[in-house]
Amino acid sequence: MHPLGKIVVAGLALVVLGGTAYGYTNLRALDEVTRDSVIDADGETKPGEQPADGSLDILLVGRDAREDNQGKPLAPEVLRELRAGANGDDLTDTLIVLRIPNGTKEVKAFSIPRDSYVSMAGGKGKINAAFGRAKAAEAGRLRKAGETDKAKINQGALTAGRRATRQAVEDLTGVKIDHFAEVNLLSFYEISKAIGGVEVCLKEATKDKNSGADFQAGPQRVAGADALAFVRQRDGLPGTDLARVRRQQVFLAGLARQVLSAGTLADPGKLSDLIDAVKRSVVLDDSWNLLDFVGQMRGVSGGGIQFATIPVGNVDYRYDPANPRATAVQVDPAAVKAFAASLIGSPAPATSGAPAASTAPAAPVTVDVSNAGPKEGLATRVAGVLRDKGFTSRATGNSDTRRTSLVRFGPALAERGAEVAKLLGGLTTQQSASVPAGHIEVLLGTVYSGPGVSAGGGAPAGGTDEPITSNGVVCVY
């Protein structure tokens, strides 16, 4: 079975956010949560400290693992109930950063698509591979050094994988991760059941044998294996992985509402089940003082979380000439850093060694933007994005349908065309003598997911511009 996304860490983070509603006594029960040394000692956020980058940042990781948080394989009967095969890769299929600006009660959550193609330890690759690479390398190093204790090797390898994932996210986003939380298949299953399910809404009925998804259109409540299928489904959705990211976001928003509602916090049985599920299956960094965190987060409500996705470029990026069928999601680290910084109102980190290049055109150039896909109004929104960057830009209606996006220009505007392609998330470029002098043409394909798709970062093809918050239910594909 294709390794599919497994959300999420939400149970723990949201139990903590709602902690003050049921008091410190119950929260202390979470002291039994598994801990790991994920955050560098010199970078730990001390109790009561205001992070220097202006925001407390928490990395939530959902790992594609058929084992518990101690590395023990899940029983076959459990895997059958989860509708998961016995084999799973060491991949981080869900990566969400919670940004909590200093002095505010606004929580900004943003997703990083698992197939984002990035630079990381061991060379470029998909960001979800950072965990497995580091885990395998550390296990090999320990064995070579003479370690024979399997438990020690496994724990050392897991720690290395978690640290590598944290580092890859920091390198891509420019965000210093202050805390880390991880769940796997079983954790998500148990947490969603403990709270009695989550309300979601689908625009269309859908069925997928790989994930086990079989849902009707409209509002519904999902829990356990069905909830797992809801956030795992990839095949048959417009935008595939990016559509799944949006699924994860609406589920997490619903989970926030449910956990922070009186129906959960005032129900001793549900609350006890939720705490037990978190204790059994969640892994936290060992520097996270939960009681202090709850004090900092006093006043956050279920409606106070907003969700977005990092800006992305070509979602059908053929990154390996030797294997043209292999695809990834192309991302521009500079655009991602600017996006992440904008969530707390601070400037994007400066690039060392050279001043930032101006995005305003040096000579008169008109950018003609046409829509080659089904998203209504997309060309107009993208043209607006380019005008904000200093270009003269106009929407020119629809063009022949194409899957991927393209920026075309004459030889005299090669540099400017490359600039436009970069601003829109790293689109493919092409020199063409048919483009009128002084013009650059942008063709927005069906899988375009860069700036202009939504108010924040990327969004899946066929998706909606309606923002996702924990304040209400948003229907998705």
Coordinates of C-alpha atoms in Angstrom, one line a residue:
M1 CA 0.0 0.0 0.0
H2 CA 1.3 3.5 -0.9
P3 CA 2.5 5.2 2.3
L4 CA -0.2 7.8 3.0
G5 CA -0.4 10.7 5.4
K6 CA -1.3 10.1 8.9
I7 CA -2.4 13.0 10.9
V8 CA -1.5 14.0 13.5
V9 CA -0.2 15.2 16.7
A10 CA -3.3 17.2 17.3
G11 CA -4.6 15.3 20.4
L12 CA -1.6 16.3 22.5
A13 CA -1.2 19.9 21.4
L14 CA -4.9 20.6 21.8
V15 CA -5.3 18.9 25.1
V16 CA -2.5 21.1 26.3
L17 CA -4.1 24.2 24.8
G18 CA -7.3 23.4 26.7
G19 CA -5.5 22.4 29.8
T20 CA -6.6 25.2 32.0
A21 CA -10.2 24.2 31.6
Y22 CA -9.7 21.0 33.6
G23 CA -6.9 22.1 36.0
Y24 CA -3.3 21.2 36.7
T25 CA -4.1 18.0 38.5
N26 CA -5.3 16.2 35.4
L27 CA -2.6 17.8 33.3
R28 CA 0.0 16.3 35.6
A29 CA -1.1 12.9 34.5
L30 CA 0.6 13.7 31.2
D31 CA 4.0 13.5 32.9
E32 CA 4.0 9.9 31.8
V33 CA 4.2 10.9 28.2
T34 CA 7.3 9.5 26.4
R35 CA 10.1 12.1 26.1
D36 CA 13.0 12.3 23.7
S37 CA 16.0 14.7 23.4
V38 CA 14.8 16.4 20.2
I39 CA 15.7 20.1 20.9
D40 CA 19.3 21.2 21.3
A41 CA 20.1 22.0 24.9
D42 CA 21.4 25.5 24.0
G43 CA 18.3 26.2 22.1
E44 CA 15.7 25.2 24.7
T45 CA 13.0 27.7 25.6
K46 CA 13.0 28.2 29.3
P47 CA 9.8 28.4 31.5
G48 CA 8.2 31.8 30.9
E49 CA 10.6 32.8 28.2
Q50 CA 9.6 34.8 25.2
P51 CA 11.3 33.2 22.2
A52 CA 13.8 35.6 20.5
D53 CA 12.3 35.1 17.1
G54 CA 9.0 36.5 18.3
S55 CA 7.0 33.2 18.4
L56 CA 6.7 30.0 20.3
D57 CA 6.9 27.3 17.6
I58 CA 5.8 23.7 17.9
L59 CA 6.5 21.1 15.3
L60 CA 3.7 18.5 15.1
V61 CA 4.8 15.3 13.3
G62 CA 2.7 12.4 12.1
R63 CA 4.9 9.4 11.4
D64 CA 4.2 6.5 9.0
A65 CA 5.1 3.8 11.4
R66 CA 3.5 0.4 12.2
E67 CA 4.9 0.5 15.8
D68 CA 4.2 2.1 19.1
N69 CA 6.2 4.9 20.6
Q70 CA 8.6 2.4 22.1
G71 CA 9.4 0.9 18.7
K72 CA 7.4 -2.3 19.3
P73 CA 5.5 -3.6 16.2
L74 CA 1.7 -3.2 16.3
A75 CA -0.2 -6.5 16.5
P76 CA -1.7 -7.9 13.2
E77 CA -5.2 -7.5 14.5
V78 CA -4.6 -3.8 15.2
L79 CA -3.2 -3.2 11.8
R80 CA -6.2 -4.9 10.3
E81 CA -8.5 -2.5 12.2
L82 CA -6.4 0.4 11.1
R83 CA -6.7 -0.8 7.5
A84 CA -2.9 -0.5 7.3
G85 CA -0.4 -3.0 5.8
A86 CA 2.3 -4.6 7.9
N87 CA 5.1 -2.7 6.2
G88 CA 5.6 1.0 6.6
D89 CA 8.4 3.3 5.7
D90 CA 10.2 5.6 8.1
L91 CA 8.5 8.7 6.7
T92 CA 7.0 11.8 8.4
D93 CA 3.8 12.1 6.4
T94 CA 2.4 15.0 8.4
L95 CA 4.4 18.1 9.2
I96 CA 2.6 21.0 10.8
V97 CA 4.1 24.0 12.6
L98 CA 2.1 25.9 15.2
R99 CA 3.3 29.6 15.5
I100 CA 2.2 31.3 18.7
P101 CA 3.3 35.0 18.5
N102 CA 4.7 36.5 21.7
G103 CA 2.1 38.4 23.7
T104 CA -0.9 37.2 21.6
K105 CA -3.5 34.5 21.7
E106 CA -3.5 33.8 18.0
V107 CA -2.3 30.4 16.9
K108 CA -1.2 30.2 13.3
A109 CA -0.8 26.6 12.0
F110 CA 0.9 25.9 8.6
S111 CA 1.4 22.6 6.8
I112 CA 4.5 21.5 4.9
P113 CA 3.6 19.0 2.1
R114 CA 5.4 15.7 2.8
D115 CA 6.8 15.6 -0.8
S116 CA 8.4 19.1 -0.6
Y117 CA 11.8 18.8 -2.4
V118 CA 14.4 20.4 -0.1
S119 CA 18.1 20.5 0.8
M120 CA 18.9 18.4 3.9
A121 CA 21.5 16.2 5.5
G122 CA 22.6 13.5 3.0
G123 CA 21.6 15.6 -0.1
K124 CA 18.4 16.9 -1.6
G125 CA 15.2 14.9 -1.3
K126 CA 11.6 14.9 -0.1
I127 CA 11.4 16.4 3.3
N128 CA 9.5 13.3 4.7
A129 CA 12.7 11.2 4.0
A130 CA 14.8 13.2 6.5
F131 CA 13.6 11.0 9.4
G132 CA 14.4 7.6 7.7
R133 CA 17.8 8.8 6.4
A134 CA 19.0 9.9 9.8
K135 CA 17.5 6.9 11.6
A136 CA 19.3 4.4 9.3
A137 CA 22.6 6.3 9.5
E138 CA 22.6 6.4 13.3
A139 CA 21.7 2.8 13.6
G140 CA 24.6 1.9 11.4
R141 CA 27.0 4.2 13.3
L142 CA 26.0 2.6 16.6
R143 CA 26.5 -0.9 15.3
K144 CA 29.8 0.0 13.8
A145 CA 30.9 1.4 17.2
G146 CA 30.2 -1.9 18.8
E147 CA 26.7 -1.4 20.3
T148 CA 24.7 -4.6 20.5
D149 CA 21.8 -3.6 22.6
K150 CA 18.9 -3.5 20.2
A151 CA 16.8 -1.2 22.4
K152 CA 19.7 1.3 22.7
I153 CA 20.3 1.2 18.9
N154 CA 16.6 1.7 18.2
Q155 CA 16.3 4.6 20.7
G156 CA 19.4 6.3 19.4
A157 CA 18.2 5.9 15.8
L158 CA 14.7 7.3 16.6
T159 CA 16.2 10.4 18.3
A160 CA 18.5 11.0 15.3
G161 CA 15.5 10.8 13.0
R162 CA 13.4 13.2 15.1
R163 CA 16.3 15.7 15.3
A164 CA 16.9 15.5 11.5
T165 CA 13.2 16.2 10.8
R166 CA 13.3 19.2 13.1
Q167 CA 16.4 20.5 11.4
A168 CA 15.0 20.0 7.9
V169 CA 11.9 22.1 8.9
E170 CA 14.0 24.8 10.5
D171 CA 16.3 25.0 7.4
L172 CA 13.3 25.3 5.0
T173 CA 11.1 27.7 7.0
G174 CA 13.7 29.8 8.9
V175 CA 11.6 29.0 12.1
K176 CA 13.4 27.9 15.3
I177 CA 11.4 25.0 16.6
D178 CA 10.9 25.3 20.4
H179 CA 9.0 22.1 21.0
F180 CA 8.3 18.8 19.2
A181 CA 5.4 16.3 19.4
E182 CA 5.0 13.1 17.4
V183 CA 2.2 10.5 16.9
N184 CA 1.8 7.4 14.8
L185 CA -1.1 5.5 13.3
L186 CA -2.3 4.0 16.6
S187 CA -2.1 7.4 18.4
F188 CA -4.3 9.1 15.9
Y189 CA -6.8 6.2 16.0
E190 CA -7.1 6.2 19.7
I191 CA -7.2 10.0 20.2
S192 CA -10.0 10.5 17.6
K193 CA -12.0 7.7 19.3
A194 CA -11.4 9.1 22.8
I195 CA -13.2 12.4 22.0
G196 CA -16.1 10.8 20.2
G197 CA -15.1 11.7 16.7
V198 CA -14.8 14.9 14.7
E199 CA -17.2 16.8 12.5
V200 CA -16.0 17.1 8.9
C201 CA -17.7 17.9 5.6
L202 CA -17.1 16.7 2.0
K203 CA -18.1 18.4 -1.2
E204 CA -18.4 15.0 -3.0
A205 CA -18.9 11.4 -2.1
T206 CA -15.5 9.5 -2.3
K207 CA -14.2 6.0 -2.1
D208 CA -10.6 4.8 -2.1
K209 CA -9.5 1.2 -1.5
N210 CA -5.9 2.1 -0.6
S211 CA -6.8 4.3 2.4
G212 CA -10.1 2.6 3.2
A213 CA -12.0 5.8 2.6
D214 CA -15.7 5.4 1.8
F215 CA -17.6 8.6 2.6
Q216 CA -20.8 10.3 1.5
A217 CA -21.0 13.9 0.6
G218 CA -22.0 16.5 3.2
P219 CA -21.4 16.9 6.9
Q220 CA -20.5 13.8 9.0
R221 CA -18.6 12.7 12.1
V222 CA -15.6 10.4 11.8
A223 CA -13.6 8.5 14.4
G224 CA -11.1 5.7 14.7
A225 CA -10.4 3.9 11.4
D226 CA -12.8 6.1 9.5
A227 CA -11.0 9.2 10.8
L228 CA -7.7 7.7 9.8
A229 CA -9.0 7.0 6.3
F230 CA -10.3 10.6 6.0
V231 CA -6.8 12.1 6.5
R232 CA -5.0 9.3 4.7
Q233 CA -6.8 9.4 1.4
R234 CA -4.7 10.7 -1.5
D235 CA -5.9 8.9 -4.6
G236 CA -8.9 10.2 -6.4
L237 CA -8.6 13.7 -5.0
P238 CA -7.9 16.9 -7.0
G239 CA -4.4 17.9 -6.1
T240 CA -3.6 14.6 -4.5
D241 CA -1.1 15.4 -1.7
L242 CA -2.1 19.0 -1.4
A243 CA -5.8 18.0 -1.2
R244 CA -4.8 15.6 1.6
V245 CA -3.0 18.5 3.4
R246 CA -6.3 20.4 3.3
R247 CA -8.1 17.3 4.7
Q248 CA -5.7 17.2 7.5
Q249 CA -6.2 20.9 8.3
V250 CA -10.0 20.7 8.4
F251 CA -9.8 17.6 10.6
L252 CA -7.3 19.3 13.0
A253 CA -9.6 22.3 13.1
G254 CA -12.5 20.1 14.1
L255 CA -10.4 18.2 16.6
A256 CA -9.5 21.6 18.2
R257 CA -13.2 22.5 18.5
Q258 CA -14.1 19.1 19.9
V259 CA -11.2 18.9 22.5
L260 CA -11.8 22.4 23.7
S261 CA -15.6 22.1 23.9
A262 CA -17.5 21.7 27.1
G263 CA -18.7 18.3 25.8
T264 CA -15.2 16.9 26.1
L265 CA -13.6 18.9 28.9
A266 CA -16.6 18.5 31.2
D267 CA -17.0 14.8 30.5
P268 CA -14.8 12.8 32.9
G269 CA -14.9 9.7 30.8
K270 CA -13.9 11.3 27.6
L271 CA -11.2 13.4 29.3
S272 CA -9.7 10.3 31.0
D273 CA -9.8 8.4 27.7
L274 CA -8.1 11.3 25.9
I275 CA -5.3 11.6 28.5
D276 CA -4.7 7.9 28.4
A277 CA -4.5 7.9 24.6
V278 CA -1.9 10.7 24.7
K279 CA 0.1 9.0 27.4
R280 CA 0.2 5.7 25.5
S281 CA 1.2 7.0 22.2
V282 CA 2.6 10.5 22.0
V283 CA 6.3 11.5 22.1
L284 CA 7.4 15.0 23.3
D285 CA 10.7 16.7 23.5
D286 CA 12.2 16.4 27.0
S287 CA 12.4 20.2 27.5
W288 CA 8.7 20.9 27.2
N289 CA 7.2 22.0 30.5
L290 CA 3.5 21.5 30.0
L291 CA 2.4 23.3 33.1
D292 CA 4.3 26.4 32.1
F293 CA 3.0 26.1 28.6
V294 CA -0.6 26.0 29.8
G295 CA 0.0 29.2 31.8
Q296 CA 1.4 30.9 28.7
M297 CA -1.6 29.8 26.7
R298 CA -4.3 30.8 29.1
G299 CA -7.3 32.2 27.2
V300 CA -6.8 30.4 23.8
S301 CA -10.1 29.1 22.6
G302 CA -11.2 26.5 20.1
G303 CA -11.8 29.2 17.5
G304 CA -8.4 30.8 17.8
I305 CA -6.4 28.6 15.4
Q306 CA -5.9 29.5 11.8
F307 CA -4.5 27.1 9.1
A308 CA -2.5 27.6 6.0
T309 CA 0.0 25.8 3.7
I310 CA 3.4 27.0 2.7
P311 CA 3.7 28.5 -0.8
V312 CA 4.5 25.8 -3.3
G313 CA 5.5 25.8 -7.0
N314 CA 5.3 22.9 -9.4
V315 CA 3.5 20.0 -7.6
D316 CA 4.5 17.7 -10.5
Y317 CA 8.2 18.4 -10.3
R318 CA 10.4 15.8 -12.1
Y319 CA 13.5 16.1 -9.9
D320 CA 15.4 13.0 -11.1
P321 CA 16.4 12.8 -14.8
A322 CA 17.3 9.2 -14.3
N323 CA 13.8 8.4 -13.1
P324 CA 11.3 10.7 -15.0
R325 CA 8.3 9.1 -13.3
A326 CA 9.4 10.3 -9.9
T327 CA 7.7 13.5 -8.8
A328 CA 7.9 15.9 -5.9
V329 CA 6.6 19.3 -4.8
Q330 CA 8.9 22.1 -5.8
V331 CA 9.3 24.8 -3.1
D332 CA 11.3 28.1 -2.9
P333 CA 13.0 28.4 0.5
A334 CA 13.1 32.2 0.3
A335 CA 9.3 32.3 -0.4
V336 CA 8.6 29.8 2.5
K337 CA 10.7 31.8 4.9
A338 CA 8.9 35.0 4.0
F339 CA 5.6 33.3 4.4
A340 CA 6.5 31.9 7.8
A341 CA 7.8 35.2 9.0
S342 CA 4.6 37.0 7.9
L343 CA 2.5 35.0 10.3
I344 CA 3.9 36.9 13.2
G345 CA 4.4 40.2 11.3
S346 CA 8.2 40.1 11.3
P347 CA 10.5 40.6 8.3
A348 CA 11.8 37.5 6.5
P349 CA 15.3 36.4 7.5
A350 CA 17.9 38.1 5.4
T351 CA 20.0 35.9 3.1
S352 CA 23.6 36.0 4.2
G353 CA 26.4 37.1 1.9
A354 CA 24.4 39.3 -0.5
P355 CA 21.7 42.0 -0.3
A356 CA 18.2 41.0 -1.2
A357 CA 17.4 41.5 -4.9
S358 CA 14.6 43.9 -5.8
T359 CA 11.4 42.3 -7.1
A360 CA 10.4 45.4 -9.1
P361 CA 11.0 45.3 -12.8
A362 CA 13.8 47.5 -14.1
A363 CA 12.2 48.1 -17.5
P364 CA 8.6 48.2 -18.8
V365 CA 7.3 44.6 -18.9
T366 CA 3.7 43.4 -19.1
V367 CA 2.9 40.0 -17.6
D368 CA -0.1 38.3 -19.3
V369 CA -1.6 35.7 -17.0
S370 CA -4.0 33.1 -18.3
N371 CA -5.8 30.2 -16.7
A372 CA -5.2 26.7 -18.1
G373 CA -7.1 25.0 -15.4
P374 CA -10.5 24.8 -13.7
K375 CA -10.0 27.3 -10.8
E376 CA -12.3 30.3 -11.4
G377 CA -10.7 33.7 -10.9
L378 CA -7.2 32.3 -10.5
A379 CA -5.6 34.3 -13.3
T380 CA -7.0 37.5 -11.8
R381 CA -5.7 36.7 -8.3
V382 CA -2.2 35.8 -9.6
A383 CA -2.1 38.9 -11.7
G384 CA -2.8 40.8 -8.5
V385 CA 0.1 39.1 -6.7
L386 CA 2.5 40.2 -9.5
R387 CA 1.2 43.8 -9.4
D388 CA 1.9 43.8 -5.6
K389 CA 5.5 42.9 -6.6
G390 CA 5.8 45.8 -8.9
F391 CA 5.0 44.3 -12.3
T392 CA 2.4 45.5 -14.8
S393 CA 0.2 42.5 -14.9
R394 CA -3.2 41.5 -16.4
A395 CA -5.4 38.5 -16.5
T396 CA -6.1 37.5 -20.1
G397 CA -8.8 34.9 -19.6
N398 CA -8.5 31.1 -20.3
S399 CA -6.1 29.1 -22.4
D400 CA -5.9 25.5 -23.5
T401 CA -6.0 23.1 -20.6
R402 CA -2.6 21.9 -19.4
R403 CA -1.5 20.1 -16.2
T404 CA 1.6 22.0 -15.2
S405 CA 2.2 25.7 -15.2
L406 CA 4.6 27.5 -17.5
V407 CA 6.3 31.0 -17.8
R408 CA 7.1 31.9 -21.4
F409 CA 9.2 34.9 -22.7
G410 CA 11.5 36.1 -25.5
P411 CA 15.3 35.9 -25.2
A412 CA 15.5 39.5 -24.1
L413 CA 13.4 38.9 -21.0
A414 CA 15.0 35.6 -19.8
E415 CA 16.1 37.2 -16.5
R416 CA 12.8 38.8 -15.9
G417 CA 10.9 35.7 -16.8
A418 CA 12.9 33.7 -14.3
E419 CA 12.0 36.3 -11.7
V420 CA 8.3 35.9 -12.4
A421 CA 8.6 32.1 -12.2
K422 CA 10.4 32.3 -8.9
L423 CA 7.8 34.7 -7.4
L424 CA 5.1 32.2 -8.3
G425 CA 6.7 29.3 -6.5
G426 CA 9.4 28.1 -8.9
L427 CA 7.4 27.5 -12.2
T428 CA 8.9 25.9 -15.3
T429 CA 10.3 28.5 -17.8
Q430 CA 10.5 28.5 -21.6
Q431 CA 12.0 30.9 -24.2
S432 CA 9.6 31.4 -27.1
A433 CA 9.9 33.6 -30.1
S434 CA 6.1 33.7 -30.3
V435 CA 5.7 35.9 -27.2
P436 CA 5.3 39.5 -28.1
A437 CA 8.2 41.9 -27.3
G438 CA 7.9 43.4 -23.8
H439 CA 5.6 40.7 -22.6
I440 CA 5.9 37.6 -20.4
E441 CA 3.2 34.9 -20.5
V442 CA 2.1 32.9 -17.5
L443 CA 0.0 29.8 -18.1
L444 CA -1.5 28.5 -14.9
G445 CA -2.0 24.7 -15.1
T446 CA -4.5 22.5 -13.3
V447 CA -2.0 21.7 -10.5
Y448 CA -0.9 25.2 -9.9
S449 CA -0.7 25.8 -6.1
G450 CA 1.4 28.9 -5.7
P451 CA 0.7 32.5 -4.6
G452 CA -2.8 33.6 -5.5
V453 CA -4.5 30.2 -5.0
S454 CA -5.5 31.2 -1.4
A455 CA -5.1 34.0 1.1
G456 CA -2.2 32.2 2.7
G457 CA 0.2 29.7 1.1
G458 CA -0.5 26.9 -1.3
A459 CA -3.8 25.0 -1.6
P460 CA -4.8 22.0 -3.6
A461 CA -6.0 22.1 -7.1
G462 CA -9.8 22.0 -7.1
G463 CA -9.8 23.4 -3.5
T464 CA -11.5 26.4 -2.1
D465 CA -10.3 29.8 -1.1
E466 CA -12.4 29.6 2.1
P467 CA -10.0 29.9 5.0
I468 CA -9.7 27.1 7.5
T469 CA -10.0 27.9 11.1
S470 CA -11.1 26.0 14.2
N471 CA -14.2 28.3 14.4
G472 CA -16.4 26.3 12.0
V473 CA -16.7 23.4 9.5
V474 CA -15.3 23.9 6.0
C475 CA -16.4 21.5 3.3
V476 CA -13.5 20.1 1.2
Y477 CA -12.9 17.4 -1.5

